[in-house]
Amino acid sequence: MLTQLLACTDANIKKAADCIRNGGLVAFPTETVYGLGANGLDKTAVASIFSAKQRPADNPLILHVNSIFKAEELCDFTTNAKTLAKLYWPGPLTMLLNKKPIVPDITTAKLSTVAVRMPRHPVALKLIEYSACPIAAPSANRSGKPSPTTAKHVLDDLNGRVNYILDGGSSEVGLESTVIDMTLDVPCIYRPGAVTPEEISMVLGECEVSAGVMRDIPQNAHAPSPGMRHRHYAPKAPMCLIKGKPEAIASYIRDNFQSGDCILAMEENLCLYEGLPVESMGKNAQEAAHRLFYLLRQMDERNVKRIFTETLPENGLGLAVMNRLARAASFHIVSL
Ligand code: TXA
Ligand code: MG
């Protein structure tokens, strides 16, 4: 298959939408990361998503819609879901709700719930509108690689496996959406993202964060969300997170550093690593979120031996950054 990179003109979005209507595959920008989209109600098209990204069939997909009304056609949209949708849609919030029969089993990996989200990127919204169907889209990476935050990342992973890539520049948030189970008495976050547990608790009065967010779930154990099983976001090099005061972290890294290793540190701490190869994660959680997957891919390209990484406070967006870092490190965390 020939993969064509398209600028996000209206004509090109229409061309991509035609492709989706005809059962094809289109990678498109969202505000979180790039998605690999197909008609979410077409079993054959959905099957081609799984094969293009070599995704295990037991990992369900998110259906992307462009209104609450469209989401209601796919699932039992609860009162709490409506409350959150009114506040956070369009945006980086994916809700798990009981599915309606119209959603094929392959999309939800045979689960009785379906993941729905209305993205906020104007290109994604237009693509959904012109396609006139819910778009099933996982992140547009090969399974096991960090999610793509530029069209080039998508091309690197999926060249020859997708019909079109709509190039919308670099993703605003840089981390995937918050995934929250709305079918439970107390809604529970399975994947933290830019809509934070603190924000959701404020709105609904309560919200849990699944224990698996910051702890390892063994490959064969039951995970409330299949994507929580570990080594999902893994760079090639082994990675180690270090918790503690910046000076203590820096001296630990200096003691253990070997040639070929690389360090990821917050901007304000770069001065502690003079003379060593260090990359900045930025000034705050927002910048770290925006850069993280780009940095992890860079580590792969540079074939670094090992990666030492500073940690962030696990609140707000910091929890989402720490969740991705912990997974990338296969939960190898040193507390000083
Ligand atoms: O930001 C995002 O969510 C991006 C953009 C493209 O929208 N999409 C994305 O999709 O990250 P994906 O497939 O890479 O991640 C979806 C996550 C997976 O961890 C999957 O296991 C979980 O959501 N998930 C989907 N449907 C589920 C369900 N019915 N029950 C439990 N977990 C579900
Ligand atoms: Mg993914």
Coordinates of N, CA, C and O and ligand atoms in Angstrom, one line a residue, residues 28-36 53 55 58-64 92-94 96-97 107-109 111-117 119 137-141 147 175-179 181 190-191 223-228 232-233 324, ligand 1:
F28 N -4.5 10.6 11.6 CA -5.0 12.0 11.7 C -4.5 12.6 13.0 O -4.4 11.9 14.0
P29 N -4.4 13.9 13.1 CA -4.0 14.6 14.3 C -5.1 14.7 15.3 O -6.2 15.0 14.9
T30 N -4.8 14.6 16.6 CA -5.8 15.0 17.6 C -5.0 15.9 18.5 O -3.8 16.0 18.4
E31 N -5.7 16.4 19.5 CA -4.9 17.3 20.5 C -4.0 16.5 21.4 O -3.2 17.1 22.0
T32 N -4.3 15.2 21.5 CA -3.5 14.4 22.4 C -2.3 13.8 21.6 O -1.1 14.2 21.9
V33 N -2.5 12.8 20.8 CA -1.5 12.2 19.9 C -2.2 11.9 18.6 O -3.4 12.0 18.4
Y34 N -1.4 11.4 17.6 CA -2.1 11.0 16.3 C -2.8 9.7 16.5 O -2.4 8.8 17.2
G35 N -3.9 9.6 15.8 CA -4.8 8.4 15.8 C -4.7 7.7 14.4 O -4.4 8.3 13.4
L36 N -4.9 6.3 14.5 CA -5.0 5.5 13.3 C -6.4 5.1 13.1 O -6.9 4.3 13.7
K53 N -1.2 -2.0 13.0 CA -0.3 -1.6 14.1 C 0.2 -2.8 14.9 O 0.9 -2.7 15.9
R55 N -1.5 -4.9 16.7 CA -2.0 -4.7 18.0 C -2.7 -6.0 18.4 O -3.5 -6.6 17.6
D58 N -7.0 -8.4 21.9 CA -7.7 -8.2 23.1 C -7.6 -6.8 23.7 O -8.0 -6.5 24.8
N59 N -7.0 -5.9 22.9 CA -6.9 -4.5 23.3 C -7.9 -3.6 22.5 O -7.7 -3.3 21.4
P60 N -9.0 -3.2 23.2 CA -10.1 -2.5 22.5 C -9.8 -1.1 22.0 O -8.8 -0.5 22.5
L61 N -10.6 -0.6 21.1 CA -10.3 0.7 20.5 C -11.3 1.8 21.0 O -12.4 1.5 21.5
I62 N -10.9 3.0 20.9 CA -11.7 4.2 21.2 C -12.5 4.6 20.0 O -12.0 4.7 18.9
L63 N -13.8 4.8 20.1 CA -14.6 5.4 19.0 C -14.7 6.9 19.2 O -15.1 7.4 20.3
H64 N -14.3 7.6 18.1 CA -14.2 9.1 18.2 C -15.5 9.6 17.5 O -15.8 9.2 16.4
P92 N -9.5 15.9 25.8 CA -8.8 14.7 26.1 C -9.4 13.7 27.1 O -8.7 13.4 28.1
L93 N -10.7 13.4 27.0 CA -11.4 12.6 27.9 C -12.1 11.4 27.2 O -13.0 11.7 26.4
T94 N -11.7 10.2 27.5 CA -12.4 9.0 27.0 C -13.2 8.3 28.1 O -12.6 8.0 29.1
L96 N -15.6 5.1 29.3 CA -16.1 3.7 29.1 C -17.5 3.6 29.6 O -17.8 4.0 30.7
L97 N -18.4 3.2 28.6 CA -19.8 3.1 28.9 C -20.4 1.8 28.3 O -19.7 1.2 27.4
T107 N -14.3 -4.1 17.7 CA -14.0 -2.8 18.2 C -13.7 -2.8 19.7 O -12.8 -2.1 20.1
T108 N -14.5 -3.5 20.4 CA -14.4 -3.5 21.9 C -13.6 -4.7 22.4 O -13.7 -4.9 23.6
A109 N -13.0 -5.5 21.6 CA -12.4 -6.7 22.0 C -13.3 -7.6 22.8 O -12.9 -8.1 23.8
L111 N -15.6 -6.8 24.8 CA -16.0 -6.3 26.1 C -17.5 -5.8 26.0 O -17.9 -5.4 24.9
S112 N -18.1 -5.6 27.1 CA -19.5 -5.1 27.0 C -19.5 -3.6 27.1 O -20.6 -3.0 27.0
T113 N -18.3 -3.0 27.3 CA -18.3 -1.5 27.4 C -17.6 -1.0 26.1 O -16.8 -1.8 25.4
V114 N -17.8 0.2 25.8 CA -17.1 0.8 24.6 C -16.5 2.2 25.1 O -17.1 2.8 26.0
A115 N -15.4 2.5 24.5 CA -14.7 3.7 24.9 C -15.1 4.8 23.9 O -15.0 4.5 22.6
V116 N -15.6 5.9 24.3 CA -16.0 7.0 23.4 C -15.3 8.3 23.8 O -15.1 8.6 25.0
R117 N -14.9 9.1 22.8 CA -14.3 10.4 23.0 C -14.6 11.3 21.9 O -14.6 10.9 20.7
P119 N -12.7 14.3 20.2 CA -11.5 15.1 20.3 C -11.7 16.6 20.0 O -12.7 16.9 19.4
A137 N -10.1 4.7 16.6 CA -8.7 5.1 16.4 C -7.9 4.8 17.6 O -8.1 5.5 18.7
P138 N -6.9 3.9 17.6 CA -5.9 3.8 18.6 C -4.8 4.8 18.2 O -4.9 5.4 17.2
S139 N -3.8 5.0 19.1 CA -2.7 5.8 18.8 C -2.0 5.2 17.5 O -2.0 4.0 17.4
A140 N -1.5 6.1 16.6 CA -1.0 5.6 15.3 C 0.5 5.2 15.4 O 1.3 5.5 14.5
N141 N 0.8 4.4 16.4 CA 2.2 3.9 16.5 C 2.1 2.4 16.3 O 1.1 1.8 16.3
S147 N 3.5 6.6 21.7 CA 2.5 7.2 20.8 C 3.1 8.3 19.9 O 4.0 9.0 20.4
L175 N 0.3 13.6 25.3 CA 0.0 12.3 25.9 C -1.4 11.9 25.6 O -2.3 12.8 25.4
E176 N -1.7 10.6 25.6 CA -3.1 10.2 25.3 C -4.1 10.6 26.3 O -3.8 11.0 27.4
S177 N -5.4 10.5 25.9 CA -6.5 11.0 26.7 C -6.6 10.2 28.0 O -6.2 9.1 28.1
T178 N -7.3 10.9 29.0 CA -7.7 10.2 30.2 C -8.7 9.2 29.9 O -9.7 9.4 29.1
V179 N -8.5 7.9 30.4 CA -9.6 6.9 30.2 C -10.2 6.6 31.5 O -9.6 6.3 32.5
D181 N -13.6 4.8 33.6 CA -14.7 3.9 33.6 C -15.9 4.5 34.2 O -15.9 4.8 35.5
Y190 N -8.4 4.6 34.5 CA -7.5 3.6 34.2 C -6.3 4.1 33.5 O -5.2 3.5 33.5
R191 N -6.4 5.3 32.8 CA -5.2 5.9 32.2 C -5.3 7.4 32.5 O -6.3 8.0 32.0
A223 N -6.4 -7.2 34.0 CA -6.3 -5.7 34.1 C -7.7 -5.2 33.8 O -8.4 -5.6 32.9
P224 N -8.1 -4.1 34.6 CA -9.4 -3.6 34.4 C -9.5 -3.0 33.0 O -10.6 -2.9 32.4
S225 N -8.4 -2.5 32.4 CA -8.3 -2.1 31.1 C -7.1 -2.7 30.4 O -6.0 -2.7 31.0
P226 N -7.3 -3.4 29.3 CA -6.2 -4.2 28.7 C -5.0 -3.4 28.5 O -3.9 -4.0 28.6
G227 N -5.1 -2.1 28.2 CA -3.9 -1.3 27.9 C -3.0 -1.1 29.1 O -1.9 -0.6 29.0
M228 N -3.5 -1.5 30.3 CA -2.7 -1.3 31.5 C -1.6 -2.3 31.7 O -0.7 -2.1 32.5
H232 N 4.1 -1.2 27.6 CA 3.3 -0.7 26.5 C 4.0 0.5 25.9 O 4.1 0.5 24.6
Y233 N 4.6 1.3 26.7 CA 5.3 2.5 26.2 C 6.8 2.3 26.4 O 7.4 2.8 27.3
R324 N 3.2 7.4 32.2 CA 3.9 7.0 31.0 C 5.4 6.7 31.3 O 6.0 5.8 30.7
Ligands
TXA1 O1 -5.7 10.3 23.2 C1 -6.1 9.2 22.8 O2 -6.9 8.5 23.5 C2 -5.6 8.6 21.5 C3 -6.2 9.5 20.4 C4 -5.9 8.9 19.0 O3 -7.6 9.7 20.6 N1 -6.0 7.2 21.4 C5 -5.5 6.2 22.1 O4 -6.0 5.0 21.8 O5 -4.6 6.4 22.9 P1 -5.3 3.6 22.3 O6 -6.0 2.6 21.6 O7 -3.8 3.7 22.0 O8 -5.6 3.6 23.8 C6 -6.9 3.3 24.3 C7 -6.8 2.7 25.6 C8 -6.2 1.4 25.7 O9 -5.3 1.4 26.8 C9 -7.4 0.4 25.8 O10 -7.0 -0.7 26.5 C10 -8.3 1.3 26.6 O11 -8.2 2.6 26.1 N2 -9.7 0.9 26.3 C11 -10.4 1.1 25.1 N3 -11.6 0.5 25.2 C12 -11.8 0.0 26.5 C13 -12.8 -0.7 27.2 N4 -14.0 -1.0 26.6 N5 -12.5 -1.1 28.4 C14 -11.3 -0.9 29.0 N6 -10.3 -0.2 28.4 C15 -10.5 0.2 27.2

